[in-house]
């Protein structure tokens, strides 16, 4: 629900890569609207700073948000979440995507044996715009990281227990892991994007949790 509906203004700009090269096919969103960058990296997307998005959480609380940031995402690159406060809409905005960061590690049992098929995800993804009400924790939809993975907000461990959550912002994420077979879980625990060698230990008998890295 959008209260009230605003006509908004056209926000123009360019999406570039880490070396300053123009990037085509990047998704750019202000929350209510989205666009795709052209061959030269240019884009035009509607920004409605006065629009208010209202939604109801499962507990019945109504949450209202406004469009405060512009986001840019493209597979193979890190995302951008740029604040629009104070931006002169008469001037094009440049969104530079950084190199992709990931969290890599493995999930093992209390004996150190690898566990396959364990669901791993970040409990605090970054909202893609402001169209989702309620806290971001546990949300798999309409967030930047989910958009980069084509709708998949989680990953599963391989046969050797390894996992990788990629295309992350340069910040800490609260990592969660869950075994669908035993209901054992681990987390949430803050892990910095770019970390490798993270070890998640699941006690599949008692459901106890431990994360280290």
mmCIF file of C-alpha atoms in Angstrom:
data_model
loop_
_atom_site.group_PDB
_atom_site.id
_atom_site.type_symbol
_atom_site.label_atom_id
_atom_site.label_comp_id
_atom_site.label_asym_id
_atom_site.label_seq_id
_atom_site.Cartn_x
_atom_site.Cartn_y
_atom_site.Cartn_z
ATOM 1 C CA UNK A 1 0.000 0.000 0.000
ATOM 2 C CA UNK A 2 1.336 3.436 -0.925
ATOM 3 C CA UNK A 3 -0.061 6.438 0.982
ATOM 4 C CA UNK A 4 -0.290 8.885 -0.716
ATOM 5 C CA UNK A 5 0.805 8.263 -4.305
ATOM 6 C CA UNK A 6 3.337 10.805 -5.502
ATOM 7 C CA UNK A 7 4.288 11.521 -9.098
ATOM 8 C CA UNK A 8 7.932 11.745 -8.086
ATOM 9 C CA UNK A 9 10.940 12.916 -10.066
ATOM 10 C CA UNK A 10 13.159 11.240 -12.649
ATOM 11 C CA UNK A 11 16.474 10.215 -11.127
ATOM 12 C CA UNK A 12 19.195 9.813 -13.753
ATOM 13 C CA UNK A 13 22.684 8.454 -13.470
ATOM 14 C CA UNK A 14 25.288 5.905 -14.489
ATOM 15 C CA UNK A 15 26.337 2.545 -13.076
ATOM 16 C CA UNK A 16 30.069 1.835 -13.267
ATOM 17 C CA UNK A 17 32.337 -0.980 -12.143
ATOM 18 C CA UNK A 18 35.339 -0.985 -9.793
ATOM 19 C CA UNK A 19 37.648 0.388 -12.510
ATOM 20 C CA UNK A 20 35.156 2.999 -13.699
ATOM 21 C CA UNK A 21 33.879 0.977 -16.653
ATOM 22 C CA UNK A 22 30.186 1.434 -17.563
ATOM 23 C CA UNK A 23 28.016 -1.513 -16.589
ATOM 24 C CA UNK A 24 24.965 -2.526 -18.597
ATOM 25 C CA UNK A 25 22.177 -4.705 -17.257
ATOM 26 C CA UNK A 26 22.462 -3.520 -13.661
ATOM 27 C CA UNK A 27 19.204 -3.316 -11.746
ATOM 28 C CA UNK A 28 18.587 0.080 -10.165
ATOM 29 C CA UNK A 29 15.783 0.603 -7.642
ATOM 30 C CA UNK A 30 14.516 3.356 -5.373
ATOM 31 C CA UNK A 31 12.035 1.036 -3.714
ATOM 32 C CA UNK A 32 8.798 1.666 -5.574
ATOM 33 C CA UNK A 33 10.318 1.669 -9.056
ATOM 34 C CA UNK A 34 13.202 -0.074 -10.766
ATOM 35 C CA UNK A 35 15.096 0.180 -14.046
ATOM 36 C CA UNK A 36 17.942 -1.520 -15.900
ATOM 37 C CA UNK A 37 21.090 0.293 -16.983
ATOM 38 C CA UNK A 38 21.767 0.670 -20.720
ATOM 39 C CA UNK A 39 24.889 -0.308 -22.655
ATOM 40 C CA UNK A 40 26.652 2.868 -21.532
ATOM 41 C CA UNK A 41 25.621 2.277 -17.916
ATOM 42 C CA UNK A 42 23.028 5.048 -17.927
ATOM 43 C CA UNK A 43 19.633 4.724 -16.264
ATOM 44 C CA UNK A 44 16.514 6.686 -15.415
ATOM 45 C CA UNK A 45 14.329 5.613 -12.498
ATOM 46 C CA UNK A 46 11.422 7.262 -10.711
ATOM 47 C CA UNK A 47 12.074 8.516 -7.183
ATOM 48 C CA UNK A 48 9.131 9.421 -4.977
ATOM 49 C CA UNK A 49 10.611 10.895 -1.776
ATOM 50 C CA UNK A 50 7.200 11.872 -0.406
ATOM 51 C CA UNK A 51 5.584 8.469 -0.929
ATOM 52 C CA UNK A 52 4.849 6.387 2.168
ATOM 53 C CA UNK A 53 4.742 2.599 1.981
ATOM 54 C CA UNK A 54 2.578 0.894 4.582
ATOM 55 C CA UNK A 55 2.463 -2.804 5.360
ATOM 56 C CA UNK A 56 1.349 -5.009 8.224
ATOM 57 C CA UNK A 57 3.672 -7.395 10.016
ATOM 58 C CA UNK A 58 2.526 -10.891 11.060
ATOM 59 C CA UNK A 59 1.978 -9.483 14.563
ATOM 60 C CA UNK A 60 -0.435 -6.877 13.250
ATOM 61 C CA UNK A 61 1.879 -3.870 13.524
ATOM 62 C CA UNK A 62 1.621 -1.406 10.640
ATOM 63 C CA UNK A 63 5.038 -0.225 9.470
ATOM 64 C CA UNK A 64 5.550 2.799 7.215
ATOM 65 C CA UNK A 65 8.657 3.513 5.155
ATOM 66 C CA UNK A 66 9.760 6.109 2.644
ATOM 67 C CA UNK A 67 12.136 6.007 -0.317
ATOM 68 C CA UNK A 68 15.473 7.068 1.145
ATOM 69 C CA UNK A 69 18.070 5.205 -0.945
ATOM 70 C CA UNK A 70 18.858 4.126 -4.470
ATOM 71 C CA UNK A 71 20.216 0.608 -4.921
ATOM 72 C CA UNK A 72 22.184 -0.924 -7.768
ATOM 73 C CA UNK A 73 22.885 -4.636 -8.198
ATOM 74 C CA UNK A 74 24.528 -6.749 -10.870
ATOM 75 C CA UNK A 75 25.679 -10.346 -10.787
ATOM 76 C CA UNK A 76 29.414 -10.653 -10.250
ATOM 77 C CA UNK A 77 29.743 -7.337 -8.407
ATOM 78 C CA UNK A 78 29.088 -6.036 -4.925
ATOM 79 C CA UNK A 79 25.883 -4.024 -4.445
ATOM 80 C CA UNK A 80 25.454 -0.290 -3.796
ATOM 81 C CA UNK A 81 22.997 1.263 -1.318
ATOM 82 C CA UNK A 82 23.325 5.052 -1.741
ATOM 83 C CA UNK A 83 21.494 7.590 0.408
ATOM 84 C CA UNK A 84 19.484 10.171 -1.542
ATOM 85 C CA UNK A 85 19.080 12.804 1.160
ATOM 86 C CA UNK A 86 20.537 16.066 -0.087
ATOM 87 C CA UNK A 87 21.049 14.799 -3.622
ATOM 88 C CA UNK A 88 20.404 17.408 -6.338
ATOM 89 C CA UNK A 89 18.106 15.578 -8.759
ATOM 90 C CA UNK A 90 19.215 17.943 -11.540
ATOM 91 C CA UNK A 91 22.626 16.258 -11.438
ATOM 92 C CA UNK A 92 23.182 12.637 -12.558
ATOM 93 C CA UNK A 93 24.239 10.266 -9.806
ATOM 94 C CA UNK A 94 27.128 7.830 -10.278
ATOM 95 C CA UNK A 95 26.740 4.420 -8.665
ATOM 96 C CA UNK A 96 30.029 2.529 -8.529
ATOM 97 C CA UNK A 97 29.737 -1.189 -7.834
ATOM 98 C CA UNK A 98 32.635 -2.618 -5.804
ATOM 99 C CA UNK A 99 34.166 -6.083 -6.181
ATOM 100 C CA UNK A 100 31.979 -8.841 -4.813
ATOM 101 C CA UNK A 101 32.466 -9.937 -1.193
ATOM 102 C CA UNK A 102 31.401 -13.287 0.242
ATOM 103 C CA UNK A 103 31.280 -15.306 3.435
ATOM 104 C CA UNK A 104 32.777 -18.761 2.973
ATOM 105 C CA UNK A 105 32.948 -21.622 5.398
ATOM 106 C CA UNK A 106 31.666 -25.065 6.245
ATOM 107 C CA UNK A 107 29.133 -26.727 8.523
ATOM 108 C CA UNK A 108 30.210 -29.708 10.634
ATOM 109 C CA UNK A 109 28.784 -31.833 13.429
ATOM 110 C CA UNK A 110 30.244 -32.091 16.918
ATOM 111 C CA UNK A 111 32.737 -34.724 15.680
ATOM 112 C CA UNK A 112 33.985 -32.420 12.950
ATOM 113 C CA UNK A 113 32.285 -34.378 10.177
ATOM 114 C CA UNK A 114 30.901 -32.268 7.295
ATOM 115 C CA UNK A 115 27.149 -31.811 7.026
ATOM 116 C CA UNK A 116 25.554 -31.483 3.605
ATOM 117 C CA UNK A 117 22.194 -29.932 2.780
ATOM 118 C CA UNK A 118 22.297 -27.427 5.655
ATOM 119 C CA UNK A 119 20.463 -24.192 4.888
ATOM 120 C CA UNK A 120 22.633 -21.101 5.478
ATOM 121 C CA UNK A 121 21.465 -17.497 5.174
ATOM 122 C CA UNK A 122 21.860 -13.961 6.530
ATOM 123 C CA UNK A 123 19.206 -12.929 9.056
ATOM 124 C CA UNK A 124 19.620 -9.227 8.243
ATOM 125 C CA UNK A 125 19.595 -8.658 4.453
ATOM 126 C CA UNK A 126 19.513 -5.127 3.029
ATOM 127 C CA UNK A 127 16.050 -3.961 1.893
ATOM 128 C CA UNK A 128 15.805 -3.334 -1.848
ATOM 129 C CA UNK A 129 14.028 -0.013 -1.490
ATOM 130 C CA UNK A 130 11.399 0.460 1.169
ATOM 131 C CA UNK A 131 8.414 -1.591 0.103
ATOM 132 C CA UNK A 132 8.565 -4.292 2.787
ATOM 133 C CA UNK A 133 7.133 -3.572 6.226
ATOM 134 C CA UNK A 134 8.440 -4.958 9.479
ATOM 135 C CA UNK A 135 11.982 -5.935 10.414
ATOM 136 C CA UNK A 136 14.305 -7.302 7.749
ATOM 137 C CA UNK A 137 15.303 -10.268 9.921
ATOM 138 C CA UNK A 138 14.354 -13.526 8.258
ATOM 139 C CA UNK A 139 13.066 -11.844 5.101
ATOM 140 C CA UNK A 140 13.948 -13.613 1.848
ATOM 141 C CA UNK A 141 12.126 -11.221 -0.498
ATOM 142 C CA UNK A 142 12.700 -7.711 -1.786
ATOM 143 C CA UNK A 143 16.220 -7.360 -0.487
ATOM 144 C CA UNK A 144 19.457 -6.586 -2.296
ATOM 145 C CA UNK A 145 21.232 -9.866 -1.606
ATOM 146 C CA UNK A 146 18.181 -11.902 -2.617
ATOM 147 C CA UNK A 147 17.843 -9.940 -5.857
ATOM 148 C CA UNK A 148 21.448 -10.736 -6.766
ATOM 149 C CA UNK A 149 20.789 -14.447 -6.369
ATOM 150 C CA UNK A 150 17.757 -14.450 -8.634
ATOM 151 C CA UNK A 151 15.259 -14.876 -5.821
ATOM 152 C CA UNK A 152 17.266 -17.320 -3.712
ATOM 153 C CA UNK A 153 17.797 -15.827 -0.270
ATOM 154 C CA UNK A 154 19.557 -18.912 1.102
ATOM 155 C CA UNK A 155 22.249 -21.378 0.127
ATOM 156 C CA UNK A 156 22.806 -25.019 1.057
ATOM 157 C CA UNK A 157 26.022 -26.743 2.017
ATOM 158 C CA UNK A 158 27.708 -29.089 -0.453
ATOM 159 C CA UNK A 159 28.669 -32.705 0.201
ATOM 160 C CA UNK A 160 31.846 -31.569 1.964
ATOM 161 C CA UNK A 161 29.880 -29.147 4.160
ATOM 162 C CA UNK A 162 31.125 -26.004 2.425
ATOM 163 C CA UNK A 163 28.996 -22.955 1.652
ATOM 164 C CA UNK A 164 29.387 -19.494 0.171
ATOM 165 C CA UNK A 165 27.129 -16.454 0.496
ATOM 166 C CA UNK A 166 28.354 -14.060 -2.161
ATOM 167 C CA UNK A 167 27.728 -10.529 -3.482
ATOM 168 C CA UNK A 168 27.509 -8.967 -0.038
ATOM 169 C CA UNK A 169 27.945 -5.444 1.287
ATOM 170 C CA UNK A 170 31.100 -4.525 3.194
ATOM 171 C CA UNK A 171 29.570 -5.059 6.639
ATOM 172 C CA UNK A 172 28.822 -7.753 9.171
ATOM 173 C CA UNK A 173 25.935 -10.152 8.575
ATOM 174 C CA UNK A 174 24.171 -12.235 11.214
ATOM 175 C CA UNK A 175 24.605 -15.757 9.920
ATOM 176 C CA UNK A 176 22.064 -18.518 10.519
ATOM 177 C CA UNK A 177 22.258 -22.223 9.711
ATOM 178 C CA UNK A 178 19.464 -24.798 9.960
ATOM 179 C CA UNK A 179 19.250 -28.555 9.494
ATOM 180 C CA UNK A 180 15.853 -29.456 8.038
ATOM 181 C CA UNK A 181 16.295 -33.075 9.138
ATOM 182 C CA UNK A 182 16.958 -32.510 12.837
ATOM 183 C CA UNK A 183 15.855 -28.886 13.428
ATOM 184 C CA UNK A 184 19.328 -28.112 14.818
ATOM 185 C CA UNK A 185 20.331 -24.512 14.228
ATOM 186 C CA UNK A 186 23.206 -22.101 14.740
ATOM 187 C CA UNK A 187 23.213 -18.332 15.078
ATOM 188 C CA UNK A 188 22.551 -15.597 14.575
ATOM 189 C CA UNK A 189 26.194 -14.627 14.863
ATOM 190 C CA UNK A 190 27.903 -11.581 13.272
ATOM 191 C CA UNK A 191 30.351 -12.485 10.507
ATOM 192 C CA UNK A 192 32.117 -9.866 8.378
ATOM 193 C CA UNK A 193 31.643 -10.047 4.626
ATOM 194 C CA UNK A 194 34.897 -11.228 3.109
ATOM 195 C CA UNK A 195 35.491 -13.785 5.867
ATOM 196 C CA UNK A 196 36.622 -17.272 4.948
ATOM 197 C CA UNK A 197 37.250 -20.332 7.048
ATOM 198 C CA UNK A 198 34.036 -19.825 9.038
ATOM 199 C CA UNK A 199 33.091 -23.024 10.870
ATOM 200 C CA UNK A 200 29.503 -23.665 11.934
ATOM 201 C CA UNK A 201 29.076 -26.514 14.412
ATOM 202 C CA UNK A 202 25.660 -28.145 14.718
ATOM 203 C CA UNK A 203 24.783 -30.573 17.485
ATOM 204 C CA UNK A 204 22.189 -32.536 15.543
ATOM 205 C CA UNK A 205 21.182 -34.525 18.635
ATOM 206 C CA UNK A 206 20.534 -31.739 21.120
ATOM 207 C CA UNK A 207 20.142 -28.773 18.757
ATOM 208 C CA UNK A 208 22.966 -26.863 20.467
ATOM 209 C CA UNK A 209 24.689 -24.221 18.399
ATOM 210 C CA UNK A 210 28.162 -22.802 17.950
ATOM 211 C CA UNK A 211 29.775 -20.629 15.288
ATOM 212 C CA UNK A 212 33.442 -19.809 15.016
ATOM 213 C CA UNK A 213 35.705 -18.254 12.442
#
